[in-house]
Amino acid sequence: MTAISVSSLSKRYGKTRALDNVSIEVQRGEMVALIGASGSGKSTLIRHIAGLEVGDGEAGKVVVLGEVSQTAGRLVRGRPAGRVAVIFQQFNLVGRLSVLTNVLIGHLGRVPRWRGTLGLFSRSEREKAATALARVGIPSVAAQRSSTLSGGQQQRAAIARTLVQEAEILIADEPISALDPSSARRVMDVLANINSQDSITILVSLHQIEYARRYCKRTIAMRDGRVVYDGPSTSLSNSFLAELYGDASEELVLPKSPAEPLPARLVRSSCLKPVHVLA
Amino acid sequence: MNGMDQTVSTPRPTAFKLIKAIGDRATSSPNAGHGSGGRRNLFLLALLVAALSWSWGPAEISRWTYLFTDSGNMAEYAAGFLRPDFSDWRHYLEEMLVTIQIALWGTFLAVVLSVPFGILSAHNMAPWWVLQPVRRLMDLFRAIHEVVFAVLFVVSVGLGPFAGVMALFIHTTGILAKLFSEAVEAIDPRPVEAIRTTGASRVQQVIYGVIPQVLPLWISYSLYRLESNVRSATVLGIIGAGGIGQVLFESIRAFYYPEASAILIIVVITVTIMDLISQLLRRLVI
């Protein structure tokens, strides 16, 4: 069954075409990578699927789990709220609230309005939030203000919020590009785990092809607002990327580390003092 | 008299044109400051000098010499205040408390109303057809001085503290709603967006996404207004809204300067204590 279906979606911001007649389909249970250089339209596409933006023109349409979310440049009234959970590049937690409260926010679309508004969450709802935090590997930070967490921890708290939300689809807008490599891997591991254990459909936009090859079977590549590749991640070799993106392909590939560490030596630079490089 | 009128009226249009010119420059070329910084500063200085000399006559600044030639009068008057008479201090303290209570209620009611009004007059929260009427209403509340409101309320609810509460309430609402809305306009919209994707309602987005971000500033502004309202409530007493101001004004009018002096000292000490308490509260909450 189709989880996400986007057809003929276009969007302009002033003169730039952010999305140019984009059509994609994602099946239930898939974990799909969305790659592309900066400004290729990844984030714009994700914001449209999340219902945060509406497209231009009559033809554009977004269908989520069989229900129309937006069509002809208008969000559909009475569309089911909260069925697509979203993770953002900058985590977007509320910094002054505790981590637990941030995770509890995931319940808002499901509990009765008055209870959510007054913040009266039941014991089982609190337990569920705590369980979600344990699952993403940060059970001990629940009472802390979320602004005190590291970037990787914040992103995992944001994932815990989407777990509580119990959405069947999770879309992630460059979830790891603000993180250091080891935090990035941990976040991607959590996403892959959610995909395989809970069979939640995941669409994740990535800046680096290595992560797409490692975590996702299928990759959709975008350039200048258009889908330029849609197929197995393994077929996306570095040389094919260079063909697709030209010089811009460099930013999509992690720089190669030297085969052998450089020998430690005293560096005499043009500075006044010699700089010692410690091996 | 005629000559003075002319000097007053002629520079007015030029001054307005100049102000407009500065505004145009600022909006049209944001980078203009780099190349012509010196010339711009000179221009602003000239503008300031022009505005000050334009206001010289009407504000009667030329009378400054009287400060020295007639300083004897002042000294004589001030001498009456040199021996404060605290014999009636119990009464003064009671009235001082009434003034604080007026300020407390006036500020509290204003804070309660400023939360919805502040959110509704923030351009990132409300559509223009809500924003504009609310903002204009707040302008009205703010533009009219507490004393004027107090006179109006004295007519309707009678002489006494409640008229003072209402006057402070209305005027402070106008001020706090504006300050509150400016804080709301400066928030980071991204956490609010994230909350929206969970299926939260508009009100829930405000409660979980907006309020936590603006709360420290809101508390700070409210405490500051409480302090200023203690001062304002003193003045309101003078026009019959009860409290220490009324006692102060009565003793000045009856030439009981030692008593007036004691009252002034109590007011100054109270305002200082209020300042210390609000600093403490701010540190506790933020």
Coordinates of C-alpha atoms in Angstrom, one line a residue:
Chain A
M1 CA 0.0 0.0 0.0
T2 CA 1.2 3.5 -0.7
A3 CA 2.2 5.6 2.3
I4 CA 3.1 8.8 0.6
S5 CA 2.1 9.8 -2.9
V6 CA 3.1 13.2 -4.4
S7 CA 2.0 14.0 -7.9
S8 CA 2.9 17.0 -10.1
L9 CA 3.8 19.2 -7.2
S10 CA 5.4 22.5 -8.0
K11 CA 6.4 25.5 -5.9
R12 CA 8.0 28.8 -6.6
Y13 CA 9.7 31.2 -4.2
G14 CA 10.0 34.4 -6.2
K15 CA 12.0 33.5 -9.3
T16 CA 13.5 30.2 -8.0
R17 CA 11.6 27.0 -8.8
A18 CA 11.9 25.1 -5.5
L19 CA 9.8 22.2 -6.8
D20 CA 9.3 21.5 -10.4
N21 CA 6.6 19.0 -11.2
V22 CA 7.7 16.5 -8.6
S23 CA 6.0 13.1 -8.4
I24 CA 7.2 10.4 -6.0
E25 CA 5.6 7.4 -4.3
V26 CA 6.8 5.7 -1.1
Q27 CA 5.3 2.3 -0.1
R28 CA 4.5 1.3 3.5
G29 CA 7.4 0.0 5.5
E30 CA 10.0 1.5 3.2
M31 CA 13.0 3.5 4.4
V32 CA 13.9 5.9 1.6
A33 CA 16.7 8.4 1.4
L34 CA 16.2 11.8 -0.3
I35 CA 19.5 13.3 -1.4
G36 CA 20.6 16.4 -3.2
A37 CA 22.9 19.4 -2.9
S38 CA 21.9 22.5 -0.9
G39 CA 18.9 24.2 -2.5
S40 CA 17.9 21.1 -4.5
G41 CA 14.4 21.1 -3.0
K42 CA 14.7 18.3 -0.4
S43 CA 13.5 20.4 2.5
T44 CA 10.7 22.0 0.4
L45 CA 9.4 18.6 -0.6
I46 CA 9.4 17.4 3.0
R47 CA 7.7 20.5 4.3
H48 CA 4.9 19.9 1.7
I49 CA 4.4 16.3 2.7
A50 CA 4.3 17.4 6.4
G51 CA 1.6 19.9 5.5
L52 CA 3.7 22.9 6.5
E53 CA 3.6 24.4 3.0
V54 CA 1.2 24.3 0.1
G55 CA 2.2 24.0 -3.6
D56 CA 1.4 26.2 -6.5
G57 CA -1.0 25.5 -9.4
E58 CA -4.0 23.2 -9.9
A59 CA -2.2 19.9 -10.6
G60 CA -0.1 19.4 -7.4
K61 CA -1.4 16.8 -5.0
V62 CA -0.1 15.1 -1.8
V63 CA -1.8 11.9 -0.6
V64 CA -0.9 10.4 2.7
L65 CA -2.1 6.9 3.7
G66 CA -4.8 7.1 1.1
E67 CA -6.2 10.5 2.3
V68 CA -5.6 13.7 0.4
S69 CA -3.5 16.1 2.4
Q70 CA -3.3 18.9 -0.1
T71 CA -4.5 19.5 -3.6
A72 CA -4.5 22.4 -6.0
G73 CA -2.5 24.6 -3.6
R74 CA -4.8 24.1 -0.7
L75 CA -4.6 22.0 2.5
V76 CA -7.6 19.8 2.8
R77 CA -9.8 20.8 5.8
G78 CA -10.4 18.0 8.3
R79 CA -7.3 16.1 7.2
P80 CA -6.1 13.8 9.9
A81 CA -3.6 15.7 12.0
G82 CA -0.5 14.2 13.3
R83 CA -0.3 11.2 11.0
V84 CA 3.0 12.3 9.6
A85 CA 5.7 12.8 12.3
V86 CA 8.5 15.2 11.4
I87 CA 12.1 15.4 12.5
F88 CA 14.0 18.6 11.8
Q89 CA 17.6 19.5 11.2
Q90 CA 17.7 21.9 14.2
F91 CA 15.7 19.4 16.4
N92 CA 13.1 22.1 17.1
L93 CA 12.5 21.1 20.7
V94 CA 11.2 23.8 23.1
G95 CA 14.4 24.6 25.0
R96 CA 13.0 25.8 28.3
L97 CA 10.7 22.8 28.7
S98 CA 11.9 19.5 30.2
V99 CA 12.8 16.7 27.9
L100 CA 9.8 14.7 29.2
T101 CA 7.4 17.6 28.4
N102 CA 8.8 17.9 24.9
V103 CA 8.2 14.2 24.4
L104 CA 4.7 14.4 25.9
I105 CA 3.9 17.0 23.2
G106 CA 3.8 14.1 20.9
H107 CA 0.5 13.1 22.6
L108 CA -1.3 16.4 21.8
G109 CA -2.8 15.2 18.5
R110 CA -4.3 12.1 20.2
V111 CA -5.5 13.0 23.7
P112 CA -8.7 15.1 24.2
R113 CA -8.1 18.8 23.4
W114 CA -8.9 20.1 26.9
R115 CA -6.6 17.6 28.6
G116 CA -3.7 18.4 26.3
T117 CA -4.3 22.2 26.6
L118 CA -4.1 22.0 30.4
G119 CA -1.2 19.6 30.3
L120 CA -3.0 16.9 32.3
F121 CA -1.3 13.8 30.9
S122 CA -2.2 10.5 32.5
R123 CA 0.2 8.1 34.2
S124 CA 0.3 5.7 31.3
E125 CA 1.0 8.6 28.9
R126 CA 3.9 9.7 31.0
E127 CA 5.2 6.1 31.2
K128 CA 4.9 5.8 27.4
A129 CA 7.0 9.0 27.0
A130 CA 9.6 7.6 29.5
T131 CA 9.7 4.3 27.5
A132 CA 10.3 6.2 24.3
L133 CA 13.2 8.1 25.8
A134 CA 14.7 4.7 27.0
R135 CA 14.3 3.3 23.5
V136 CA 16.3 6.1 21.9
G137 CA 18.9 5.6 24.6
I138 CA 18.5 8.7 26.8
P139 CA 16.3 7.5 29.7
S140 CA 18.1 9.6 32.4
V141 CA 17.7 13.1 31.0
A142 CA 13.8 13.2 31.2
A143 CA 13.8 15.9 33.9
Q144 CA 16.4 18.2 32.3
R145 CA 15.7 21.2 30.3
S146 CA 16.0 20.2 26.7
S147 CA 18.4 23.1 26.0
T148 CA 21.0 21.4 28.2
L149 CA 21.2 18.4 26.0
S150 CA 23.9 17.8 23.3
G151 CA 22.8 18.0 19.6
G152 CA 22.7 14.2 19.2
Q153 CA 20.6 13.8 22.4
Q154 CA 18.2 16.6 21.3
Q155 CA 17.7 14.8 18.0
R156 CA 17.0 11.5 19.8
A157 CA 14.5 13.3 22.1
A158 CA 12.8 14.6 19.0
I159 CA 12.6 11.0 17.7
A160 CA 11.1 10.0 21.0
R161 CA 8.4 12.6 20.5
T162 CA 7.6 11.1 17.2
L163 CA 7.4 7.6 18.7
V164 CA 4.9 8.9 21.2
Q165 CA 2.9 10.5 18.4
E166 CA 2.4 6.9 17.0
A167 CA 2.5 8.2 13.4
E168 CA 2.8 5.5 10.7
I169 CA 5.0 7.8 8.6
L170 CA 8.1 9.6 9.8
I171 CA 9.8 12.1 7.6
A172 CA 13.2 13.6 8.6
D173 CA 14.6 16.8 7.2
E174 CA 18.4 16.5 7.3
P175 CA 18.3 14.9 10.8
I176 CA 22.0 14.4 11.0
S177 CA 23.6 17.3 9.2
A178 CA 24.0 19.3 12.4
L179 CA 25.6 16.4 14.3
D180 CA 29.1 15.0 14.7
P181 CA 29.7 11.6 12.9
S182 CA 29.2 9.4 15.9
S183 CA 26.0 11.1 17.0
A184 CA 24.9 11.0 13.4
R185 CA 25.4 7.3 13.2
R186 CA 23.5 6.8 16.5
V187 CA 20.5 8.8 15.2
M188 CA 20.5 6.9 11.9
D189 CA 20.6 3.6 13.9
V190 CA 17.6 4.6 15.9
L191 CA 15.7 5.5 12.7
A192 CA 16.6 2.2 11.0
N193 CA 15.5 0.4 14.2
I194 CA 12.2 2.1 14.2
N195 CA 11.7 1.3 10.5
S196 CA 12.5 -2.4 11.0
Q197 CA 10.9 -3.0 14.4
D198 CA 7.7 -0.9 14.1
S199 CA 7.5 -1.0 10.3
I200 CA 7.1 2.7 10.3
T201 CA 7.6 4.2 6.8
I202 CA 10.6 6.6 6.8
L203 CA 11.6 9.3 4.3
V204 CA 14.8 10.9 5.3
S205 CA 16.7 13.6 3.5
L206 CA 20.4 13.4 3.7
H207 CA 23.3 15.4 2.6
Q208 CA 25.8 12.6 2.3
I209 CA 25.4 9.6 0.0
E210 CA 27.4 7.3 2.3
Y211 CA 24.5 7.3 4.8
A212 CA 22.0 6.7 2.1
R213 CA 23.9 3.7 0.9
R214 CA 24.4 2.3 4.4
Y215 CA 20.8 2.7 5.8
C216 CA 18.4 2.9 2.9
K217 CA 17.7 0.5 0.1
R218 CA 16.2 3.1 -2.1
T219 CA 17.3 6.7 -2.8
I220 CA 15.6 9.5 -4.5
A221 CA 17.9 12.2 -5.8
M222 CA 16.9 15.8 -6.5
R223 CA 18.5 18.6 -8.4
D224 CA 17.1 22.1 -9.0
G225 CA 13.6 21.1 -7.7
R226 CA 13.4 18.0 -9.9
V227 CA 13.7 14.3 -9.2
V228 CA 16.7 13.1 -11.2
Y229 CA 17.2 9.6 -9.9
D230 CA 14.9 7.1 -8.1
G231 CA 16.2 3.6 -7.6
P232 CA 18.5 1.4 -5.5
S233 CA 21.0 3.2 -3.4
T234 CA 23.8 0.9 -4.4
S235 CA 23.6 2.0 -8.0
L236 CA 24.5 5.5 -7.0
S237 CA 28.2 5.4 -7.5
N238 CA 30.4 8.5 -6.9
S239 CA 31.0 8.7 -10.6
F240 CA 27.3 8.6 -11.4
L241 CA 26.8 11.3 -8.8
A242 CA 29.4 13.4 -10.5
E243 CA 27.5 12.9 -13.7
L244 CA 24.2 14.0 -12.0
Y245 CA 25.5 17.0 -10.1
G246 CA 28.8 18.1 -11.7
D247 CA 31.0 20.0 -9.3
A248 CA 28.2 20.1 -6.7
S249 CA 28.6 16.4 -6.2
E250 CA 31.7 17.0 -4.0
E251 CA 29.5 18.2 -1.1
L252 CA 27.5 15.0 -1.2
V253 CA 30.5 12.7 -0.6
L254 CA 32.4 12.5 2.7
P255 CA 36.0 13.5 2.1
K256 CA 38.2 10.5 2.0
S257 CA 40.5 10.0 5.0
P258 CA 44.2 9.4 4.1
A259 CA 45.1 5.7 4.0
E260 CA 47.9 6.2 6.5
P261 CA 48.0 8.8 9.2
L262 CA 50.5 11.6 8.3
P263 CA 53.7 11.3 10.3
A264 CA 53.9 13.7 13.2
R265 CA 56.4 16.5 12.7
L266 CA 57.2 20.0 13.7
V267 CA 55.5 22.4 11.5
R268 CA 57.1 25.7 10.9
S269 CA 54.5 28.0 9.7
S270 CA 54.6 31.7 8.9
C271 CA 53.4 32.5 12.4
L272 CA 55.8 33.9 14.9
K273 CA 55.8 30.8 17.1
P274 CA 56.5 27.3 15.8
V275 CA 53.4 25.0 16.2
H276 CA 53.8 21.6 17.6
V277 CA 51.6 18.9 16.2
L278 CA 51.0 16.1 18.6
A279 CA 50.5 12.7 17.2
Chain B
M1 CA 4.3 87.0 20.6
N2 CA 3.7 87.1 16.8
G3 CA 7.4 86.8 16.1
M4 CA 7.8 83.8 18.3
D5 CA 4.9 82.0 16.6
Q6 CA 6.7 82.4 13.3
T7 CA 10.0 81.0 14.5
V8 CA 8.0 78.1 16.0
S9 CA 6.0 77.3 12.9
T10 CA 8.5 77.7 10.1
P11 CA 11.1 75.0 10.9
R12 CA 8.4 72.4 11.5
P13 CA 7.9 71.2 7.9
T14 CA 11.7 71.1 7.3
A15 CA 12.2 68.9 10.3
F16 CA 9.5 66.5 9.2
K17 CA 11.0 66.3 5.7
L18 CA 14.4 65.6 7.2
I19 CA 13.0 62.8 9.3
K20 CA 11.3 61.3 6.3
A21 CA 14.5 61.6 4.3
I22 CA 16.4 59.6 6.9
G23 CA 13.7 56.9 6.9
D24 CA 13.9 56.6 3.1
R25 CA 17.6 56.3 3.2
A26 CA 17.5 53.7 5.9
T27 CA 15.0 51.5 4.0
S28 CA 16.3 52.0 0.5
S29 CA 20.0 51.3 1.1
P30 CA 21.0 49.3 4.2
N31 CA 24.6 49.4 3.3
A32 CA 24.8 53.2 3.0
G33 CA 26.2 53.4 6.5
H34 CA 29.6 52.0 5.5
G35 CA 30.7 54.5 2.9
S36 CA 29.2 57.7 4.2
G37 CA 29.2 57.0 8.0
G38 CA 30.9 60.3 8.8
R39 CA 28.5 62.4 6.7
R40 CA 25.5 60.6 8.1
N41 CA 26.6 61.2 11.7
L42 CA 27.1 64.9 10.9
F43 CA 23.6 65.0 9.4
L44 CA 22.1 63.4 12.4
L45 CA 23.9 65.8 14.7
A46 CA 22.6 68.8 12.7
L47 CA 19.1 67.3 13.0
L48 CA 19.4 67.0 16.8
V49 CA 20.7 70.6 17.1
A50 CA 17.8 71.8 14.9
A51 CA 15.2 69.9 17.0
L52 CA 16.6 71.3 20.2
S53 CA 16.8 74.9 19.1
W54 CA 13.2 74.6 17.7
S55 CA 12.0 73.5 21.2
W56 CA 14.1 76.1 23.1
G57 CA 11.5 78.9 23.1
P58 CA 8.3 76.9 23.7
A59 CA 10.0 75.0 26.6
E60 CA 11.1 78.3 28.1
I61 CA 14.7 77.0 28.6
S62 CA 15.8 80.7 28.7
R63 CA 14.6 80.8 32.2
W64 CA 17.4 78.6 33.4
T65 CA 19.1 81.7 35.0
Y66 CA 16.3 81.8 37.6
L67 CA 17.7 78.6 39.0
F68 CA 20.6 80.7 40.4
T69 CA 19.2 84.2 40.9
D70 CA 16.1 83.0 42.7
S71 CA 17.6 79.9 44.4
G72 CA 16.8 81.5 47.8
N73 CA 13.1 80.8 47.3
M74 CA 13.9 77.2 46.6
A75 CA 16.1 76.8 49.7
E76 CA 13.4 78.4 51.8
Y77 CA 10.8 76.0 50.5
A78 CA 13.1 73.0 50.9
A79 CA 14.0 74.0 54.4
G80 CA 10.5 73.1 55.4
F81 CA 11.3 69.5 54.4
L82 CA 14.5 69.3 56.4
R83 CA 12.8 68.1 59.7
P84 CA 10.6 65.2 58.7
D85 CA 7.8 64.6 61.2
F86 CA 7.1 60.9 61.6
S87 CA 4.7 61.2 64.5
D88 CA 1.8 59.9 62.4
W89 CA 3.8 57.1 60.8
R90 CA 1.3 54.4 61.4
H91 CA -1.3 56.2 59.3
Y92 CA 1.3 56.8 56.6
L93 CA 2.3 53.1 56.5
E94 CA -1.3 52.1 56.2
E95 CA -1.9 54.4 53.3
M96 CA 1.4 53.3 51.7
L97 CA 0.1 49.8 51.9
V98 CA -3.2 50.8 50.2
T99 CA -1.1 52.4 47.4
I100 CA 0.8 49.1 47.0
Q101 CA -2.4 47.2 47.0
I102 CA -3.8 49.4 44.3
A103 CA -0.7 48.9 42.2
L104 CA -0.8 45.1 42.8
W105 CA -4.4 44.7 41.5
G106 CA -4.0 47.2 38.7
T107 CA -0.9 45.3 37.5
F108 CA -2.4 41.8 38.0
L109 CA -5.5 42.6 36.0
A110 CA -3.4 44.2 33.2
V111 CA -1.1 41.1 33.0
V112 CA -4.1 38.8 32.8
L113 CA -5.6 40.7 29.9
S114 CA -2.2 41.4 28.2
V115 CA -1.6 37.7 27.6
P116 CA -4.4 37.3 25.0
F117 CA -4.1 40.9 23.7
G118 CA -0.4 40.6 23.4
I119 CA -0.7 37.4 21.4
L120 CA -3.5 38.8 19.2
S121 CA -1.4 41.9 18.4
A122 CA 1.7 39.9 17.3
H123 CA 2.0 39.7 13.5
N124 CA 3.2 36.1 13.6
M125 CA 0.2 35.0 15.6
A126 CA -2.9 36.8 14.3
P127 CA -4.3 37.7 10.8
W128 CA -4.4 41.4 10.0
W129 CA -8.1 41.8 10.6
V130 CA -7.6 40.8 14.2
L131 CA -4.2 42.4 14.7
Q132 CA -5.1 45.9 13.5
P133 CA -8.2 46.5 15.7
V134 CA -6.5 45.0 18.8
R135 CA -3.4 47.1 18.2
R136 CA -5.4 50.3 17.8
L137 CA -7.3 49.6 21.0
M138 CA -4.0 49.1 22.8
D139 CA -2.7 52.3 21.3
L140 CA -5.7 54.0 22.8
F141 CA -5.2 52.5 26.2
R142 CA -1.6 53.5 26.2
A143 CA -2.0 57.0 24.7
I144 CA -4.3 58.2 27.5
H145 CA -2.5 58.8 30.8
E146 CA -3.4 57.1 34.0
V147 CA -4.5 60.3 35.6
V148 CA -7.0 61.0 32.8
F149 CA -8.4 57.5 33.2
A150 CA -8.5 58.0 37.0
V151 CA -10.6 61.1 36.6
L152 CA -13.0 59.2 34.3
F153 CA -13.3 56.3 36.8
V154 CA -13.7 58.6 39.8
V155 CA -16.8 59.9 38.0
S156 CA -18.2 56.4 37.5
V157 CA -17.1 54.4 40.5
G158 CA -16.6 57.2 42.9
L159 CA -13.6 58.6 44.8
G160 CA -11.3 56.0 46.2
P161 CA -8.8 53.2 45.5
F162 CA -10.9 51.3 43.0
A163 CA -10.8 54.2 40.6
G164 CA -7.0 54.0 40.8
V165 CA -7.0 50.3 40.2
M166 CA -9.1 50.7 37.1
A167 CA -6.9 53.5 35.8
L168 CA -3.7 51.6 36.3
F169 CA -5.3 48.4 34.8
I170 CA -6.4 50.1 31.5
H171 CA -3.2 52.0 31.0
T172 CA -0.8 49.2 31.9
T173 CA -2.8 46.8 29.7
G174 CA -1.9 49.0 26.7
I175 CA 1.8 49.0 27.6
L176 CA 2.2 45.4 28.5
A177 CA 0.2 44.1 25.5
K178 CA 2.6 45.9 23.3
L179 CA 5.7 44.7 25.1
F180 CA 4.3 41.1 25.3
S181 CA 3.6 41.1 21.5
E182 CA 7.1 42.3 20.7
A183 CA 8.4 39.4 22.7
V184 CA 6.1 37.0 20.8
E185 CA 7.3 38.5 17.5
A186 CA 10.9 37.7 18.4
I187 CA 10.4 33.9 19.1
D188 CA 12.0 31.1 17.2
P189 CA 9.1 29.8 15.0
R190 CA 10.6 26.3 14.4
P191 CA 9.6 24.6 17.7
V192 CA 6.1 25.9 17.1
E193 CA 6.1 24.3 13.7
A194 CA 7.3 21.0 15.2
I195 CA 4.5 21.1 17.6
R196 CA 2.0 21.8 14.8
T197 CA 3.1 18.6 13.0
T198 CA 2.0 16.5 16.1
G199 CA -1.6 17.6 15.4
A200 CA -1.7 20.1 18.2
S201 CA -4.4 22.8 18.1
R202 CA -3.6 26.6 17.7
V203 CA -4.0 27.2 21.4
Q204 CA -1.8 24.2 22.3
Q205 CA 0.8 25.5 19.9
V206 CA 0.8 28.8 21.8
I207 CA 0.9 27.2 25.2
Y208 CA 3.7 24.7 24.5
G209 CA 5.6 26.5 21.8
V210 CA 5.2 30.3 22.4
I211 CA 4.7 30.8 26.1
P212 CA 7.8 29.0 27.3
Q213 CA 9.9 31.1 24.9
V214 CA 8.5 34.4 26.0
L215 CA 7.9 33.8 29.7
P216 CA 11.2 35.2 31.1
L217 CA 10.6 38.5 29.2
W218 CA 7.0 38.6 30.2
I219 CA 7.8 38.2 33.9
S220 CA 10.5 40.8 33.6
Y221 CA 8.2 43.3 32.0
S222 CA 5.4 42.6 34.5
L223 CA 7.6 43.1 37.5
Y224 CA 9.0 46.3 36.1
R225 CA 5.4 47.6 35.5
L226 CA 4.5 46.7 39.1
E227 CA 7.3 48.9 40.3
S228 CA 6.3 51.8 38.1
N229 CA 2.7 51.4 39.1
V230 CA 3.6 51.9 42.7
R231 CA 5.0 55.2 41.7
S232 CA 2.0 56.0 39.5
A233 CA -0.5 55.0 42.2
T234 CA 1.1 57.6 44.5
V235 CA 0.3 60.3 41.9
L236 CA -3.2 58.9 41.4
G237 CA -3.8 59.6 45.1
I238 CA -3.5 63.3 44.4
I239 CA -6.6 63.3 42.3
G240 CA -8.6 61.4 44.8
A241 CA -7.8 57.7 44.2
G242 CA -6.8 57.1 47.8
G243 CA -3.6 55.9 49.2
I244 CA -0.4 57.7 50.3
G245 CA -0.6 60.2 47.4
Q246 CA -3.8 61.7 48.8
V247 CA -2.3 62.1 52.3
L248 CA 0.9 63.6 50.7
F249 CA -1.1 66.1 48.6
E250 CA -3.3 67.2 51.6
S251 CA -0.2 67.9 53.7
I252 CA 1.5 69.9 51.0
R253 CA -1.6 71.9 50.4
A254 CA -1.9 72.6 54.1
F255 CA 1.8 73.7 54.2
Y256 CA 2.6 70.7 56.6
Y257 CA 6.0 70.3 55.1
P258 CA 7.6 68.1 57.9
E259 CA 4.8 65.6 57.4
A260 CA 5.1 65.7 53.6
S261 CA 8.8 65.1 54.0
A262 CA 8.2 62.0 56.1
I263 CA 5.7 60.7 53.6
L264 CA 8.2 61.3 50.7
I265 CA 10.8 59.4 52.6
I266 CA 8.4 56.5 53.1
V267 CA 7.6 56.5 49.4
V268 CA 11.3 56.4 48.4
I269 CA 12.0 53.6 50.8
T270 CA 9.0 51.6 49.5
V271 CA 10.0 52.0 45.9
T272 CA 13.5 50.8 46.7
I273 CA 12.2 47.8 48.5
M274 CA 9.9 47.0 45.6
D275 CA 12.9 47.2 43.3
L276 CA 14.9 44.8 45.5
I277 CA 12.0 42.3 45.7
S278 CA 11.3 42.3 42.0
Q279 CA 15.0 41.7 41.3
L280 CA 14.9 38.8 43.6
L281 CA 11.8 37.4 42.0
R282 CA 13.3 37.8 38.5
R283 CA 16.3 35.8 39.6
L284 CA 14.2 33.1 41.1
V285 CA 11.9 32.6 38.1
I286 CA 14.3 33.1 35.2

